[in-house]
Short mmCIF file of N, CA and C in Angstrom, two decimals:
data_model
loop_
_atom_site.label_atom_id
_atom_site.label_comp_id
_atom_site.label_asym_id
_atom_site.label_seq_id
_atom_site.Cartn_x
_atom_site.Cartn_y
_atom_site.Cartn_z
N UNK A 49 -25.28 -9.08 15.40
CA UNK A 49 -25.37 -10.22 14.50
C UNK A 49 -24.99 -9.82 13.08
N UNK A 50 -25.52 -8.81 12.44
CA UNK A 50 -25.31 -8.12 11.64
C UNK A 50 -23.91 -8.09 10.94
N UNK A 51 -23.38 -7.45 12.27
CA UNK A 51 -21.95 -6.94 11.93
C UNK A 51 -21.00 -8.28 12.01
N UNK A 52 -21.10 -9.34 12.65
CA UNK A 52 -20.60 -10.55 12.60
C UNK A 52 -20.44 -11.10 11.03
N UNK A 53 -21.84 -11.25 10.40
CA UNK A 53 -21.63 -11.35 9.15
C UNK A 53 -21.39 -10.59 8.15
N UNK A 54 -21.42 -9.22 8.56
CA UNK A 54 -20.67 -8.34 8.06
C UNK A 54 -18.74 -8.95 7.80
N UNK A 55 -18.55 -8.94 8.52
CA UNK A 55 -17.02 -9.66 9.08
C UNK A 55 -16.51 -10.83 8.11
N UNK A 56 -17.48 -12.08 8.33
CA UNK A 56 -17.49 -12.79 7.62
C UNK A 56 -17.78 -12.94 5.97
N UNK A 57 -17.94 -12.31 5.71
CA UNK A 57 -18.32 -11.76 4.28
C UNK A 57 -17.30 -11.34 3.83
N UNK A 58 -16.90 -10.49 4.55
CA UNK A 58 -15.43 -9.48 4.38
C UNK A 58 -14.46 -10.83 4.16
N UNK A 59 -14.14 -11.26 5.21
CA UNK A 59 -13.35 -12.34 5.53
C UNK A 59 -13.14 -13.41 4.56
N UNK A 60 -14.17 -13.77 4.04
CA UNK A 60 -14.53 -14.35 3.20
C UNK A 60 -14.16 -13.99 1.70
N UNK A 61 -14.31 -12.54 1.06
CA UNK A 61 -13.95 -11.90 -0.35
C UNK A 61 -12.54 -11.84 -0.16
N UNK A 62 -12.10 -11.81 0.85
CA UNK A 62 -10.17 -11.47 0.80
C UNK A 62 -9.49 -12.63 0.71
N UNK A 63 -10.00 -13.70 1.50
CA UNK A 63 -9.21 -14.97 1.20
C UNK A 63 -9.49 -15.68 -0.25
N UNK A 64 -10.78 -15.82 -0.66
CA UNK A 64 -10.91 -15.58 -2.04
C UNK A 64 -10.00 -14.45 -2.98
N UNK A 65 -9.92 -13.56 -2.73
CA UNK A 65 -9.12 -12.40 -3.43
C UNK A 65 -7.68 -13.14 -3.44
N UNK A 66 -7.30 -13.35 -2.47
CA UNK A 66 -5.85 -14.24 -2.46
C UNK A 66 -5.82 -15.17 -3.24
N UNK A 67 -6.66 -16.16 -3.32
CA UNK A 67 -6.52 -17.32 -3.63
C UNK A 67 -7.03 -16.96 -5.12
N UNK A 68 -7.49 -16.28 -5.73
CA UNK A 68 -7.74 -15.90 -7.04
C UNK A 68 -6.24 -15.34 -7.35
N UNK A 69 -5.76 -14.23 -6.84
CA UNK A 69 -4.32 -13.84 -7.43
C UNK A 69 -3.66 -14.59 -7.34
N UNK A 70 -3.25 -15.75 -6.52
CA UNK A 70 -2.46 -17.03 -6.49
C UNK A 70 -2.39 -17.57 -8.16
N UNK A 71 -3.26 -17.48 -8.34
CA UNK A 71 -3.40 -18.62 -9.60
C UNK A 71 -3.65 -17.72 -10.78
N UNK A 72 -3.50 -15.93 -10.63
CA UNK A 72 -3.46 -15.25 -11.41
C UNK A 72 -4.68 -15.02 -12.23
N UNK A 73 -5.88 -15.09 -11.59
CA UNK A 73 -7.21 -14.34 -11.43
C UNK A 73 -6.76 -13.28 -11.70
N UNK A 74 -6.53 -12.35 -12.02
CA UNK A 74 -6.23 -10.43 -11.76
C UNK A 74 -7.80 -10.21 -11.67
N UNK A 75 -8.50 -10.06 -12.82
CA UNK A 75 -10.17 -9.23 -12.57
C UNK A 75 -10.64 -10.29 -11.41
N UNK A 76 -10.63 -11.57 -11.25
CA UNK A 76 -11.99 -11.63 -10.35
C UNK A 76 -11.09 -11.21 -8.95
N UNK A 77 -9.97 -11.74 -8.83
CA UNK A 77 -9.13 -11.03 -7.51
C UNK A 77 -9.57 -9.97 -6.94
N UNK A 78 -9.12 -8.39 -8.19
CA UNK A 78 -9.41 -7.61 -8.04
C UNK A 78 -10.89 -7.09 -7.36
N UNK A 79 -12.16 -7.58 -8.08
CA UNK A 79 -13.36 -7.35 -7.33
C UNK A 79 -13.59 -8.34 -6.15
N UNK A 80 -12.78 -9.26 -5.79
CA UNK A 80 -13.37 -10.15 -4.70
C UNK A 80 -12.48 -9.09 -3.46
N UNK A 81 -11.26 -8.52 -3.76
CA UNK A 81 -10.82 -7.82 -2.87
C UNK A 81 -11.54 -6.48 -2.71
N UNK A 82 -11.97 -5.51 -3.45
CA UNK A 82 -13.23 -4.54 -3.75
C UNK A 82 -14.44 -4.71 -2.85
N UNK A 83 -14.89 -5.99 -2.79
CA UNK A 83 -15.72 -6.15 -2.08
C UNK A 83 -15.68 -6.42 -0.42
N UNK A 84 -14.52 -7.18 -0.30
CA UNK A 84 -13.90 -7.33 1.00
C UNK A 84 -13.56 -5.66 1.71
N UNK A 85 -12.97 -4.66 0.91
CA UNK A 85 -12.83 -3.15 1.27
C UNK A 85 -14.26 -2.57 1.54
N UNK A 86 -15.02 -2.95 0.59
CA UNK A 86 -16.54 -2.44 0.79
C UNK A 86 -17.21 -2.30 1.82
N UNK A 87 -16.83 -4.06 2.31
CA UNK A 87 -18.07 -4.09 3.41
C UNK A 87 -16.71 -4.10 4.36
N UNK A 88 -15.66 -3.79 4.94
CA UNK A 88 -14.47 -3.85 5.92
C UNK A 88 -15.03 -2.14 5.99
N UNK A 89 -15.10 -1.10 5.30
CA UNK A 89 -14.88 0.54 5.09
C UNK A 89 -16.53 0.71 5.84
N UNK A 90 -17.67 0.19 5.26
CA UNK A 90 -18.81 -0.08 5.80
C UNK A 90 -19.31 -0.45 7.36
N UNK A 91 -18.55 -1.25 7.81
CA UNK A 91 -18.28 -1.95 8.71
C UNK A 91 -17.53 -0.83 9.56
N UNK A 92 -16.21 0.04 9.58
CA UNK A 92 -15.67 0.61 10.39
C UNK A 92 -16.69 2.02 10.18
N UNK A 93 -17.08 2.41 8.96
CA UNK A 93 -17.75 3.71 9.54
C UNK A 93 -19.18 3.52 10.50
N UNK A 94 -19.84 2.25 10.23
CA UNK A 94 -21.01 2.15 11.46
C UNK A 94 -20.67 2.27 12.91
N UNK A 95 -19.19 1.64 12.86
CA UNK A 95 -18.52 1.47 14.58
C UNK A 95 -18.27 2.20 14.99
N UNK A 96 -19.05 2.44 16.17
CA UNK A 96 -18.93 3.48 17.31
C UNK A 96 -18.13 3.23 17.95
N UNK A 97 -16.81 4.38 18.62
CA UNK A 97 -16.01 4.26 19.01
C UNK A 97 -14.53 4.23 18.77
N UNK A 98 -13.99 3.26 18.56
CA UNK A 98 -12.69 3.24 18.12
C UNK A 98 -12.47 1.99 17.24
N UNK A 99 -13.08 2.58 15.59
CA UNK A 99 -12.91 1.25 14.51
C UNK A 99 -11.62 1.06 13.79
N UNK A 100 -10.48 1.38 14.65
CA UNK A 100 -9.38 1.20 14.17
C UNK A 100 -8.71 -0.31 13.69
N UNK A 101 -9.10 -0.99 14.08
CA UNK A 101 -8.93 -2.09 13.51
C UNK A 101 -9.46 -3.08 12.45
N UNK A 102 -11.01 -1.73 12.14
CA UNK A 102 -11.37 -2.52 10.58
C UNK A 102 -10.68 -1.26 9.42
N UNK A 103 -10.08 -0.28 10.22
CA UNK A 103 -9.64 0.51 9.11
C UNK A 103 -8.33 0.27 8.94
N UNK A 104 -7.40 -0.57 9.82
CA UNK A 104 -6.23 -1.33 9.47
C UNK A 104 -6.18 -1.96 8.62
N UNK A 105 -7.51 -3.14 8.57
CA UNK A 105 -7.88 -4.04 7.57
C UNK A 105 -8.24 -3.61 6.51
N UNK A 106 -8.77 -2.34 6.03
CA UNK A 106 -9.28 -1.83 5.07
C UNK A 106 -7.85 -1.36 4.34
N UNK A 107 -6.88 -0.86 5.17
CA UNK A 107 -5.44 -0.33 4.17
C UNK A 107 -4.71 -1.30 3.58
N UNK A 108 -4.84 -2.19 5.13
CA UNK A 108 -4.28 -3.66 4.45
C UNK A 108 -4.88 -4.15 3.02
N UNK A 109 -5.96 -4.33 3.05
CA UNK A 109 -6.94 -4.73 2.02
C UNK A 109 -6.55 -3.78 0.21
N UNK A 110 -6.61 -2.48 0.64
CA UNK A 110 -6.23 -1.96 -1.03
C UNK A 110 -4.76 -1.62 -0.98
N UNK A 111 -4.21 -1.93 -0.28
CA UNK A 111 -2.46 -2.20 -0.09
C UNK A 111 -2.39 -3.38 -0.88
N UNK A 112 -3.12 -4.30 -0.65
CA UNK A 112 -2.60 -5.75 -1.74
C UNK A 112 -3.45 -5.75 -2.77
N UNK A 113 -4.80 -5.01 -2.93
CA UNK A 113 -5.06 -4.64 -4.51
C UNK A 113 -4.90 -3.63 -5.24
N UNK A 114 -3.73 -2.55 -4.99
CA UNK A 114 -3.18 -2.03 -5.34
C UNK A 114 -2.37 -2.20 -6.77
N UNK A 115 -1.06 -3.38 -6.19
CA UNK A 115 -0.11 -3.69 -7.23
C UNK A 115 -1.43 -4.77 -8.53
N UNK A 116 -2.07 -5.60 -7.97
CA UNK A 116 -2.63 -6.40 -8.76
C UNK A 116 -3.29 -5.18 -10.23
N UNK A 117 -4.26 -4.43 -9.10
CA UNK A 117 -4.92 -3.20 -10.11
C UNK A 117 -4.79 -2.89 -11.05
N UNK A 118 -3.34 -2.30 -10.31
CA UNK A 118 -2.27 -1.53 -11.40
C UNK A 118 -1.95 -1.67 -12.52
N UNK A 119 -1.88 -3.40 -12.49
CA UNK A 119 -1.80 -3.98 -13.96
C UNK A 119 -2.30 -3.47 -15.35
N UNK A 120 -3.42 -3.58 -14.59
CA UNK A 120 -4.87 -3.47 -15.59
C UNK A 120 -5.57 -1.95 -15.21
N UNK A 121 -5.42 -1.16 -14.68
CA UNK A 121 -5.97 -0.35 -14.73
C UNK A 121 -5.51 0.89 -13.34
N UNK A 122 -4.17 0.94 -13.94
CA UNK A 122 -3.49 1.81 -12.84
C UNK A 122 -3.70 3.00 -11.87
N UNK A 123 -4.57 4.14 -13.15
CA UNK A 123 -5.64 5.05 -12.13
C UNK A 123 -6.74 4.76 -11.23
N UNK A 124 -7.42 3.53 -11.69
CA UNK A 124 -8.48 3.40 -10.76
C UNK A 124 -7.92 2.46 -9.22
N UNK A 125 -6.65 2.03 -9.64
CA UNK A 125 -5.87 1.33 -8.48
C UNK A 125 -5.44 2.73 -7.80
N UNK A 126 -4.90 3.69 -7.82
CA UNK A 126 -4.72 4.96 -7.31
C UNK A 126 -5.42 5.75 -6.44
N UNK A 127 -6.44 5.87 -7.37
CA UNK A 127 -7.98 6.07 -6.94
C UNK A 127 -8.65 5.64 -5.37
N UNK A 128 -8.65 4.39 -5.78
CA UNK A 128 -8.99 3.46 -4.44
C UNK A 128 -7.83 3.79 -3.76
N UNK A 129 -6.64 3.76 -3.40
CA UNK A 129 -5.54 3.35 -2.16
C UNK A 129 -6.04 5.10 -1.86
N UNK A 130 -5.65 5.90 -2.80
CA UNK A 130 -5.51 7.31 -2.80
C UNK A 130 -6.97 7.44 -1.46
N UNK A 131 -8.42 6.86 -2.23
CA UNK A 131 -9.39 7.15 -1.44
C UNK A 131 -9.81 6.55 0.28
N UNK A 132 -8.93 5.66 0.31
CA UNK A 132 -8.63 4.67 1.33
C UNK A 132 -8.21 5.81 2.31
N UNK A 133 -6.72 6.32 1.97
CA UNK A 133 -6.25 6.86 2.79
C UNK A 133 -6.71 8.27 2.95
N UNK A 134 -7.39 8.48 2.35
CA UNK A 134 -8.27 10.12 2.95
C UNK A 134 -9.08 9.73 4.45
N UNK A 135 -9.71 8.59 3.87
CA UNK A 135 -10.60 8.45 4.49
C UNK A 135 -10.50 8.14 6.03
N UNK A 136 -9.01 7.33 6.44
CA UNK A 136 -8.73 6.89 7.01
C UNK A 136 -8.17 7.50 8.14
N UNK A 137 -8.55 7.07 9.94
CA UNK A 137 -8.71 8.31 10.62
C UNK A 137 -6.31 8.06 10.59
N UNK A 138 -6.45 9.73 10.68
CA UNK A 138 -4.99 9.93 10.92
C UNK A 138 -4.42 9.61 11.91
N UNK A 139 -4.69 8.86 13.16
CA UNK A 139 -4.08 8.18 14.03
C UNK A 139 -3.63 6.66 13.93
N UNK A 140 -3.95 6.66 12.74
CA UNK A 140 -4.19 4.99 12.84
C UNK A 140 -2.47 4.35 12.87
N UNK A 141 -2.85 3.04 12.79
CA UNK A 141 -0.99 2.43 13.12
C UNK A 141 -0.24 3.10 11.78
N UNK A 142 0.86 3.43 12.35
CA UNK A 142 1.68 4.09 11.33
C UNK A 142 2.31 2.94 10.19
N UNK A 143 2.49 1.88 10.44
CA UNK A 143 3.00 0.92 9.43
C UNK A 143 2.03 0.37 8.65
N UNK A 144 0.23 0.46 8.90
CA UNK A 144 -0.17 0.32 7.96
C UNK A 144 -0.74 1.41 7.17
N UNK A 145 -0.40 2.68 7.27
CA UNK A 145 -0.70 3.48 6.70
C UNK A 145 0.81 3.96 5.79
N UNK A 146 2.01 3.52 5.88
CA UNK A 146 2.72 3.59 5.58
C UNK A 146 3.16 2.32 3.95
N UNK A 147 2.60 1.38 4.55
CA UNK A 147 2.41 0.63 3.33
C UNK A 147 1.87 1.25 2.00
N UNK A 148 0.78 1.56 2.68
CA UNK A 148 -0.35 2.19 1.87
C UNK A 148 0.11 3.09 0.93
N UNK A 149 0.98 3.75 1.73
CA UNK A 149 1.64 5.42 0.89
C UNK A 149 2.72 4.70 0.26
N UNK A 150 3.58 3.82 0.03
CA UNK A 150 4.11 3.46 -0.56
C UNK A 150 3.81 2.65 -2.03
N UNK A 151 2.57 2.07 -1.80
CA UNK A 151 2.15 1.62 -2.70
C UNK A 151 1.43 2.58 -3.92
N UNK A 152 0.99 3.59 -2.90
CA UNK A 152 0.58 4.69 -3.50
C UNK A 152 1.61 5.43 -4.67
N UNK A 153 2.43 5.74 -3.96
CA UNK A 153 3.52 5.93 -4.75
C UNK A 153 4.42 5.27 -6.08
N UNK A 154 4.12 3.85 -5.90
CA UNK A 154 4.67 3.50 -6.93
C UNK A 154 3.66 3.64 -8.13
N UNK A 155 2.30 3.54 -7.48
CA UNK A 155 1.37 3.67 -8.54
C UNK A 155 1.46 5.09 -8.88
N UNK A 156 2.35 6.21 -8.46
CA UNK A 156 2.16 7.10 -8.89
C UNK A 156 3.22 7.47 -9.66
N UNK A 157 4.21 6.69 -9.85
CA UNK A 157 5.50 6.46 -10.86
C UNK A 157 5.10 5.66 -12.17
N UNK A 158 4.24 5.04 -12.41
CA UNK A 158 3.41 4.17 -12.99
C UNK A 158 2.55 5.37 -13.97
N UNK A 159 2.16 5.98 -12.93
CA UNK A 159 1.15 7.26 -13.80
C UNK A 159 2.07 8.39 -14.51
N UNK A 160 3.43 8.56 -13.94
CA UNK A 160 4.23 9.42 -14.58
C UNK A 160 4.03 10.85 -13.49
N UNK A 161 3.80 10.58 -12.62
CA UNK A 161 3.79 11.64 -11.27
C UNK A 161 4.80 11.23 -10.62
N UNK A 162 6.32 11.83 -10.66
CA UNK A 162 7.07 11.37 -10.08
C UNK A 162 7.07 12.54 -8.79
N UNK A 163 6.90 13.38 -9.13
CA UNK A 163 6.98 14.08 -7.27
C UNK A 163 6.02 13.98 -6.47
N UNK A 164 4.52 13.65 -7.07
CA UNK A 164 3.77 13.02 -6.12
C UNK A 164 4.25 11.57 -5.36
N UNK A 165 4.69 10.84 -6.63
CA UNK A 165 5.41 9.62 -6.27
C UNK A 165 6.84 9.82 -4.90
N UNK A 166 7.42 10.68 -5.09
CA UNK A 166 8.63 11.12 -3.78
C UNK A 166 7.92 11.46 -2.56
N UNK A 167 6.63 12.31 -2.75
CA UNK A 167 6.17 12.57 -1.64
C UNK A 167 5.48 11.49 -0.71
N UNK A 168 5.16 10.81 -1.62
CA UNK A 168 4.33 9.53 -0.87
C UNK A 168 5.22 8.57 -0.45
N UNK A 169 6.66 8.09 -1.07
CA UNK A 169 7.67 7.30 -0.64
C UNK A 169 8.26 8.10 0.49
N UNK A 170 8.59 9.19 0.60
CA UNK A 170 9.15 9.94 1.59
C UNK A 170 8.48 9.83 3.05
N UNK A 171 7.00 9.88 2.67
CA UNK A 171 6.13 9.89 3.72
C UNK A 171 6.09 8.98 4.16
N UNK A 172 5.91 7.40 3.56
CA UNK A 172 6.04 6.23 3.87
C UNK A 172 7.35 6.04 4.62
N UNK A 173 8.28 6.73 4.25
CA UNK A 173 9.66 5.78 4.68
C UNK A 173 9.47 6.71 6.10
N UNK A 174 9.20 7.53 6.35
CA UNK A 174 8.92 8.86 8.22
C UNK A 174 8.11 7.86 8.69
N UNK A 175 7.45 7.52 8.13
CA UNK A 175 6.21 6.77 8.93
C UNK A 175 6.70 5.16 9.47
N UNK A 176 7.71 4.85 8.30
CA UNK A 176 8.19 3.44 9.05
C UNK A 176 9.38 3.62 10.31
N UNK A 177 10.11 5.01 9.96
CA UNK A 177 10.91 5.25 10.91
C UNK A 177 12.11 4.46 10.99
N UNK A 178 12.59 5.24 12.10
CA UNK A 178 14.75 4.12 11.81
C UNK A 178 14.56 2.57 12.57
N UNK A 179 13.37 2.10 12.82
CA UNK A 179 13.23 0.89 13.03
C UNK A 179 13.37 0.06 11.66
N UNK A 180 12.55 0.65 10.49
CA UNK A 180 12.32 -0.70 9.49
C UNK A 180 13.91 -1.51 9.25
N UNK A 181 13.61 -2.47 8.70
CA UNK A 181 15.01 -3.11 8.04
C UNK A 181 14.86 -2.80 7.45
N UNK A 182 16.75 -3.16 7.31
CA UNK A 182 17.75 -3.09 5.96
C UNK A 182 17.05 -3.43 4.64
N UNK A 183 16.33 -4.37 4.59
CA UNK A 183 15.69 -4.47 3.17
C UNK A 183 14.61 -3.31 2.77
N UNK A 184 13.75 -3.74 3.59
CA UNK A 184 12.64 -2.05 3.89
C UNK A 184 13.39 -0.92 3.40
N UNK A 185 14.14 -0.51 3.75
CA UNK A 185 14.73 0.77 3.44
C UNK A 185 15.29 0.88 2.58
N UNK A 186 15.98 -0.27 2.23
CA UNK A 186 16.92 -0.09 0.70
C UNK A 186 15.55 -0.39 0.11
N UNK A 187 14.61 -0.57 -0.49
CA UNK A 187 13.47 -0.91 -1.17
C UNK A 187 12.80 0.32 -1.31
N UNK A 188 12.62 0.58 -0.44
CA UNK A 188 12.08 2.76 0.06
C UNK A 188 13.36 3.38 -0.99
N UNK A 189 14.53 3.32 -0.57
CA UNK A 189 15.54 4.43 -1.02
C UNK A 189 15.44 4.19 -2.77
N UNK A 190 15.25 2.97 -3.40
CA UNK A 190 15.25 2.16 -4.47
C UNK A 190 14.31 3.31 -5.20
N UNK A 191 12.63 3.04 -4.80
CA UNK A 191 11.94 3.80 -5.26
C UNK A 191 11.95 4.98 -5.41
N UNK A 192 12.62 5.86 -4.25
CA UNK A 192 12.28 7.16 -4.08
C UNK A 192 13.64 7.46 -5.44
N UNK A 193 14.45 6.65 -5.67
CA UNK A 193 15.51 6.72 -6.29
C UNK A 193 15.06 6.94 -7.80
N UNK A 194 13.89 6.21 -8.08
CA UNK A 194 13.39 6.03 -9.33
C UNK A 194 12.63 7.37 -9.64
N UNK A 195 11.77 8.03 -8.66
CA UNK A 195 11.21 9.13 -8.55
C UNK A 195 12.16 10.57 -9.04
N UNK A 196 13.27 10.28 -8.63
CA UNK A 196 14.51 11.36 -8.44
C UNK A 196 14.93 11.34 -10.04
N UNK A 197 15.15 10.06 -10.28
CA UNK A 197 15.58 9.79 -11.90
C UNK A 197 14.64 10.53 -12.54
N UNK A 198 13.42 10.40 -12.26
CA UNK A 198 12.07 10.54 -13.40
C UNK A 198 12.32 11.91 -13.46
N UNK A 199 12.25 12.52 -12.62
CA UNK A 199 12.31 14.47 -12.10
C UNK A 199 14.16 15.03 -12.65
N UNK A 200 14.78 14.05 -13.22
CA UNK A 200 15.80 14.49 -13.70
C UNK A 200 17.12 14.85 -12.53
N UNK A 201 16.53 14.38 -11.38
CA UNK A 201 17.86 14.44 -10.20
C UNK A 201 18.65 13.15 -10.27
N UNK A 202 19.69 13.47 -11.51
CA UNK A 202 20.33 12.10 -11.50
C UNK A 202 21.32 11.52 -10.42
N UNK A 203 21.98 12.75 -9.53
CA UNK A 203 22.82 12.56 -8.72
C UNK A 203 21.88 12.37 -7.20
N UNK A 204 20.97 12.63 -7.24
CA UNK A 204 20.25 12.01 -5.50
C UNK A 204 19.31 10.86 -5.83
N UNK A 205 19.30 10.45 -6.97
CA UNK A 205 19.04 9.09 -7.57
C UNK A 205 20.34 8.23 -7.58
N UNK A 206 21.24 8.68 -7.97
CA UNK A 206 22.55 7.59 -7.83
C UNK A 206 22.68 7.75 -6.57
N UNK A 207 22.41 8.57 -5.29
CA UNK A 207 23.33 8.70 -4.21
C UNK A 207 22.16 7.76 -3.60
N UNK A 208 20.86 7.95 -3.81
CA UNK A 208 20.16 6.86 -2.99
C UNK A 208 20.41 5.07 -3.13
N UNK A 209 20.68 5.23 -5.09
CA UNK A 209 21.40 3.60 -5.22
C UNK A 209 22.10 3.07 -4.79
N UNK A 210 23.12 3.62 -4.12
CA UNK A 210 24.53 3.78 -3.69
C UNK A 210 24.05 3.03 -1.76
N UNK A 211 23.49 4.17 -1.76
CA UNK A 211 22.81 3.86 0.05
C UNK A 211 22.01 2.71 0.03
N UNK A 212 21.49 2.28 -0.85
CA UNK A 212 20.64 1.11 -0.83
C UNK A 212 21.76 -0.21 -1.04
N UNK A 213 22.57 0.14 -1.99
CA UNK A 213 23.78 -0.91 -1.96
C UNK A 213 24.25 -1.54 -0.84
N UNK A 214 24.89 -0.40 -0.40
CA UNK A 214 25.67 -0.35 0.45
C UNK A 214 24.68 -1.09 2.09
N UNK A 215 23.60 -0.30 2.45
CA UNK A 215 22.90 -0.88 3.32
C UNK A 215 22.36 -2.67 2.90
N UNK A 216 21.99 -2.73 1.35
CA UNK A 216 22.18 -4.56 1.36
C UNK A 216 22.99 -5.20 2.02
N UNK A 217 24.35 -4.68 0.91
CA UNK A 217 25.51 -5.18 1.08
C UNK A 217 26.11 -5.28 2.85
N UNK A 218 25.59 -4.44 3.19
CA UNK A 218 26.07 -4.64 4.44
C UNK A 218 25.57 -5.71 5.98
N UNK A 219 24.02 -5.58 5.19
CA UNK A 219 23.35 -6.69 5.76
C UNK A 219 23.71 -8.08 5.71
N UNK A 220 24.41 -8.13 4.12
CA UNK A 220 24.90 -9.69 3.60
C UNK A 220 26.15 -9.55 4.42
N UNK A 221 26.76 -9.00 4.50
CA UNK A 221 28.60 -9.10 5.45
C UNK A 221 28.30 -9.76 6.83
N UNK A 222 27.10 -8.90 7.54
CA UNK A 222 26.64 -9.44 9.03
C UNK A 222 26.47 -10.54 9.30
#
């Protein structure tokens, strides 16, 4: 019973969290989604067994208060995704842990960590694998591109712009 309204609670702070950033809430967003991670992270460490699916919800969850965070307070948005994904068992679905590291990453271009920032886009883009789309990837190559700039690799920064072009562009021809 417990854990039902556990659920619902959760369920409850995220669609609120949405519907606050909709209309450009940032702080109450931010803690209505905080709280939805709280009791979602709460919720999967009581579950015995295999709580992989509240710890999906939990990446999902500071995956979209991530960018909002960031705004306003970019390390502690870091912080959280950063602490998310420690926590989070290493089997879990690779595309939502892959989000995660991506988002991670930009927040870590944001902080002026650009090779932490490559490592986490790099990792993200292995983890989505040669399935993602054409946009996905030119969006991945984009960032990791920005990372390369920051670290002074101007030529595997242009060569990734180039690949991202070109993979748009090629999507629009199809």
């Amino acid at each position: 019973l417990a854990a039902g309204r556990t659920r619902k609670a959760a369920t409850y702070f995220s669609l609120s969290a949405e519907r606050l950033a909709s209309k450009s809430a940032l702080p109450a967003a931010i803690e209505a989604y905080q709280k939805a991670i709280t009791l979602t992270q709460a919720e999967a460490t009581k579950m015995s067994g295999s709580p992989a699916d509240a710890w999906r919800q939990v990446l999902q969850l500071a995956s979209k208060v991530a960018p909002l965070q960031g705004i306003i307070a970019t390390g502690d948005a870091w912080e959280l995704l950063d602490d998310v994904l420690k926590k989070a068992p290493s089997g879990l679905d690779p595309k939502s842990r892959a989000i995660a590291l991506h988002q991670r990453g930009l927040l870590e271009l944001r902080l002026g960590r650009a090779p932490d920032a490559a490592l986490s886009i790099a990792e993200a883009q292995r983890l989505y694998g040669p399935d993602a789309g054409a946009e996905l990837t030119a969006s991945l190559e984009i960032d990791l591109a920005s990372s390369k700039e920051t670290l002074g690799d101007h030529a595997g920064a242009t060569h990734l712009l180039l690949e991202a072009l070109k993979r748009l562009a090629g999507k629009k021809l199809t």
